[in-house]
Coordinates of C-alpha atoms in Angstrom, one line a residue:
Chain A
D235 CA 93.1 -9.4 -45.9
V236 CA 95.1 -12.3 -47.5
K237 CA 93.8 -13.4 -50.8
V238 CA 94.7 -16.4 -52.9
T239 CA 92.3 -17.2 -55.7
Q240 CA 92.1 -20.2 -58.0
S241 CA 90.5 -20.1 -61.4
S242 CA 88.0 -22.9 -60.9
R243 CA 86.5 -24.7 -58.0
Y244 CA 85.4 -27.7 -59.9
L245 CA 86.7 -29.1 -63.2
V246 CA 85.9 -32.2 -65.2
K247 CA 88.2 -33.2 -68.0
R248 CA 88.8 -36.2 -70.2
T249 CA 91.9 -38.4 -70.3
G250 CA 94.5 -36.9 -72.6
E251 CA 93.2 -33.3 -72.4
K252 CA 95.5 -30.4 -71.5
V253 CA 94.5 -28.8 -68.3
F254 CA 95.4 -25.3 -66.9
L255 CA 95.0 -24.4 -63.3
E256 CA 95.6 -20.8 -62.4
C257 CA 96.4 -19.2 -59.1
V258 CA 96.6 -15.6 -58.3
Q259 CA 97.8 -13.9 -55.0
D260 CA 97.5 -10.2 -54.3
M261 CA 99.9 -10.1 -51.3
D262 CA 103.1 -9.5 -53.3
H263 CA 104.4 -12.8 -52.0
E264 CA 107.7 -14.2 -53.3
N265 CA 106.9 -17.9 -53.1
M266 CA 104.1 -19.8 -54.6
F267 CA 103.3 -23.5 -54.3
W268 CA 101.1 -26.1 -56.0
Y269 CA 100.0 -29.1 -53.9
R270 CA 97.6 -31.9 -54.4
Q271 CA 95.6 -33.3 -51.5
D272 CA 94.3 -36.9 -51.5
P273 CA 92.5 -38.7 -48.8
G274 CA 94.9 -40.0 -46.1
L275 CA 97.9 -38.6 -47.9
G276 CA 97.9 -34.9 -46.7
L277 CA 99.4 -32.2 -48.8
R278 CA 102.0 -33.3 -51.4
L279 CA 104.1 -30.6 -53.1
I280 CA 104.1 -30.7 -56.9
Y281 CA 106.1 -27.7 -57.8
F282 CA 107.0 -24.4 -56.2
S283 CA 108.4 -21.1 -57.3
Y284 CA 110.5 -18.6 -55.4
D285 CA 110.7 -15.9 -58.0
V286 CA 109.3 -14.9 -61.4
K287 CA 110.3 -17.5 -64.0
M288 CA 111.9 -19.7 -61.3
K289 CA 110.5 -23.1 -60.5
E290 CA 111.6 -26.2 -58.7
K291 CA 110.2 -29.7 -58.5
G292 CA 108.5 -30.8 -55.3
D293 CA 107.7 -34.4 -54.2
I294 CA 105.5 -35.4 -57.1
P295 CA 106.3 -33.4 -60.3
E296 CA 105.7 -36.2 -62.8
G297 CA 102.9 -35.4 -65.3
Y298 CA 102.9 -31.7 -64.3
S299 CA 104.5 -28.5 -65.4
V300 CA 104.3 -24.9 -64.1
S301 CA 104.6 -21.4 -65.3
R302 CA 105.3 -18.2 -63.4
E303 CA 105.5 -15.3 -65.8
K304 CA 104.3 -12.7 -63.3
K305 CA 104.9 -12.5 -59.6
E306 CA 101.2 -12.7 -58.7
R307 CA 100.3 -15.7 -60.9
F308 CA 101.4 -19.3 -60.8
S309 CA 99.9 -21.8 -63.3
L310 CA 99.8 -25.6 -63.0
I311 CA 99.6 -27.5 -66.3
L312 CA 98.7 -31.1 -66.9
E313 CA 99.9 -31.7 -70.5
S314 CA 97.9 -34.9 -70.9
A315 CA 95.5 -35.5 -68.0
S316 CA 95.2 -39.0 -66.6
T317 CA 92.7 -40.6 -64.2
N318 CA 95.3 -40.8 -61.5
Q319 CA 95.5 -37.0 -61.5
T320 CA 91.9 -36.8 -60.2
S321 CA 92.5 -34.8 -56.9
M322 CA 92.0 -31.6 -55.0
Y323 CA 94.7 -29.1 -56.1
L324 CA 95.7 -26.4 -53.7
C325 CA 97.8 -23.3 -54.5
A326 CA 99.6 -21.4 -51.7
S327 CA 101.8 -18.5 -51.3
S328 CA 104.3 -17.2 -48.7
L329 CA 106.3 -14.1 -48.2
A330 CA 109.7 -14.7 -46.8
P331 CA 112.6 -15.9 -48.9
L332 CA 112.8 -19.6 -48.6
E333 CA 116.5 -19.6 -47.6
L334 CA 115.5 -17.8 -44.4
G335 CA 113.3 -20.7 -43.3
P336 CA 109.7 -21.7 -43.5
D337 CA 107.0 -19.0 -43.4
T338 CA 103.2 -19.2 -43.1
Q339 CA 101.6 -20.3 -46.3
Y340 CA 98.2 -19.0 -47.3
F341 CA 96.1 -21.3 -49.4
G342 CA 93.5 -20.8 -52.1
P343 CA 90.1 -22.5 -51.9
G344 CA 91.2 -25.4 -54.0
T345 CA 90.2 -26.9 -57.4
R346 CA 88.5 -30.3 -57.4
L347 CA 89.7 -31.9 -60.7
T348 CA 88.0 -35.0 -62.0
V349 CA 89.6 -36.8 -65.0
L350 CA 87.3 -39.2 -66.7
Chain B
E46 CA 98.0 -15.3 -32.8
D47 CA 98.5 -18.8 -34.1
K48 CA 101.8 -20.4 -33.3
V49 CA 103.7 -23.6 -33.6
V50 CA 106.7 -24.4 -31.4
Q51 CA 109.2 -27.1 -32.0
S52 CA 111.8 -28.5 -29.7
P53 CA 114.7 -29.0 -29.5
L54 CA 115.9 -26.4 -32.1
S55 CA 118.8 -28.6 -32.9
L56 CA 120.0 -32.1 -32.1
V57 CA 123.2 -34.0 -32.8
V58 CA 123.2 -37.8 -32.6
H59 CA 125.2 -40.8 -33.7
E60 CA 124.0 -43.3 -36.3
G61 CA 121.8 -45.9 -34.7
D62 CA 120.4 -43.6 -32.1
T63 CA 116.7 -43.0 -31.7
V64 CA 115.4 -39.4 -31.6
T65 CA 112.1 -37.8 -30.6
L66 CA 111.1 -34.4 -31.9
N67 CA 108.4 -32.4 -30.3
C68 CA 105.8 -30.0 -31.7
S69 CA 103.2 -28.0 -29.8
Y70 CA 100.6 -25.6 -31.2
E71 CA 98.1 -23.0 -30.4
V72 CA 95.8 -22.3 -33.3
T73 CA 92.1 -21.5 -33.7
N74 CA 90.2 -23.8 -36.0
F75 CA 92.7 -26.6 -36.1
R76 CA 92.3 -28.9 -39.1
S77 CA 95.4 -31.1 -39.1
L78 CA 99.1 -31.3 -38.2
L79 CA 101.8 -32.1 -40.7
W80 CA 105.4 -33.1 -40.5
Y81 CA 107.8 -32.3 -43.2
K82 CA 111.5 -32.9 -43.9
Q83 CA 113.4 -30.0 -45.3
E84 CA 116.7 -30.7 -47.2
K85 CA 116.4 -28.3 -50.1
K86 CA 114.3 -25.2 -50.5
A87 CA 110.8 -26.5 -49.9
P88 CA 109.7 -29.1 -47.4
T89 CA 108.8 -32.6 -48.4
F90 CA 105.8 -34.2 -46.9
L91 CA 106.1 -36.9 -44.2
F92 CA 102.8 -37.3 -42.3
M93 CA 99.4 -35.8 -41.8
L94 CA 97.7 -36.3 -38.5
T95 CA 94.1 -35.4 -37.7
S96 CA 93.0 -37.8 -35.0
S97 CA 94.5 -38.2 -31.5
G98 CA 96.2 -41.3 -30.5
I99 CA 96.6 -42.9 -33.9
E100 CA 100.2 -43.5 -34.8
K101 CA 101.3 -43.0 -38.4
K102 CA 104.3 -45.0 -39.5
S103 CA 106.7 -45.0 -42.4
G104 CA 109.7 -47.2 -42.2
R105 CA 111.8 -45.9 -39.3
L106 CA 109.7 -42.8 -38.8
S107 CA 106.5 -42.6 -36.8
S108 CA 104.4 -39.8 -35.4
I109 CA 101.4 -39.4 -33.1
L110 CA 99.1 -36.5 -32.3
D111 CA 97.7 -35.6 -28.8
K112 CA 94.9 -33.1 -29.3
K113 CA 94.3 -32.8 -25.6
E114 CA 97.9 -31.6 -25.1
L115 CA 97.9 -29.8 -28.4
S116 CA 101.1 -31.5 -29.4
S117 CA 102.7 -34.1 -31.6
I118 CA 106.0 -36.1 -31.6
L119 CA 108.0 -37.5 -34.5
N120 CA 110.2 -40.5 -33.7
I121 CA 113.1 -41.7 -35.8
T122 CA 114.6 -45.0 -34.9
A123 CA 118.0 -46.4 -35.9
T124 CA 119.0 -43.0 -37.4
Q125 CA 121.2 -42.8 -40.5
T126 CA 123.3 -40.0 -41.8
G127 CA 120.7 -39.5 -44.5
D128 CA 118.2 -38.5 -41.8
S129 CA 120.2 -35.3 -41.3
A130 CA 117.7 -32.4 -42.2
I131 CA 115.5 -29.8 -40.7
Y132 CA 112.2 -31.4 -39.5
L133 CA 109.2 -29.1 -39.7
C134 CA 105.9 -29.3 -38.0
A135 CA 103.0 -27.3 -39.5
V136 CA 99.4 -26.9 -38.5
E137 CA 96.6 -26.4 -41.0
A138 CA 94.1 -23.8 -39.6
R139 CA 91.2 -21.9 -40.9
E140 CA 91.4 -18.1 -41.1
G141 CA 88.4 -16.2 -42.3
G142 CA 87.4 -17.8 -45.6
S143 CA 90.7 -19.4 -46.3
E144 CA 93.1 -22.1 -45.1
K145 CA 96.6 -21.4 -43.8
L146 CA 99.5 -23.5 -42.9
V147 CA 101.5 -22.3 -39.9
F148 CA 105.1 -23.7 -39.7
G149 CA 107.2 -24.1 -36.6
K150 CA 110.9 -23.0 -36.8
G151 CA 112.0 -26.6 -37.2
T152 CA 114.4 -29.0 -35.5
K153 CA 117.8 -29.3 -37.2
L154 CA 118.9 -32.9 -36.8
T155 CA 122.5 -33.9 -37.5
V156 CA 123.3 -37.6 -37.6
N157 CA 127.0 -38.3 -37.4
P158 CA 128.6 -41.6 -38.6

C-alpha cells in the first residue's frame, strides 16, 4: 500500500520563524515533490528532487528551500515565514525517472500551515 | 485501473495557428483535472478544473472540463515558438486514504516559425 506521510497536519507559526515540513515515503520512489495548494490556484510546484542531494526549483521557489539527505525523506524549509506562505503544503513522490516522462504521483495528507 | 489518455500524441504547427489538445479520463473518486506544461524535468502548472462548463483562461491559453464526457480540452490561440513543449493532463483522484495524481502521456507540441 502506498504511503507518503507528512510530519504535521496543522501548524501555526509566527512571522519570521523558521519552519520545517518533513515528508517521508516508504515506496523507494526516486522523485519527491513539494507543492502548495491555494483556493482557485490548484497545485503549484515549489521544489522537486529526482535523487538524493539533488533538487530543482519548481514554479514558486522563492522563500523556500529543500533538503534531501536520504532517499525516503524530503524536507521543505521556510527560512523566515511570512503571512503569504499560509497555505496547504502537499508532498508527493513518484517512481519512474523523470526523463522517461510523467508518472503517477502519490500525495501525503498535507500540512495546513498558518503564519500569523 | 485509473487512466488518462491524451490526443494527439504529437502535433506540429506554424506560428499563429490555433491548436486544441484533448484529454479524457477514467478514474474513481475524481477530484479535479489539471493541465501542465513540461519543458524541463517537472511540469509547471497551467490550470485546475473542477466544474463542468466553466472556461479557465490565461492569455492565449484556455481550458474547459466536461464531466459528462469525462474529458477536457486545452486551446492555444496564435501559437508562438515558445509554446513548444509537452502538455500534460493530470487527474486528481482519491485512492484509499490518500490522494494521487494520474498523468496522461502528454501531447508534444512543436510550433515552427
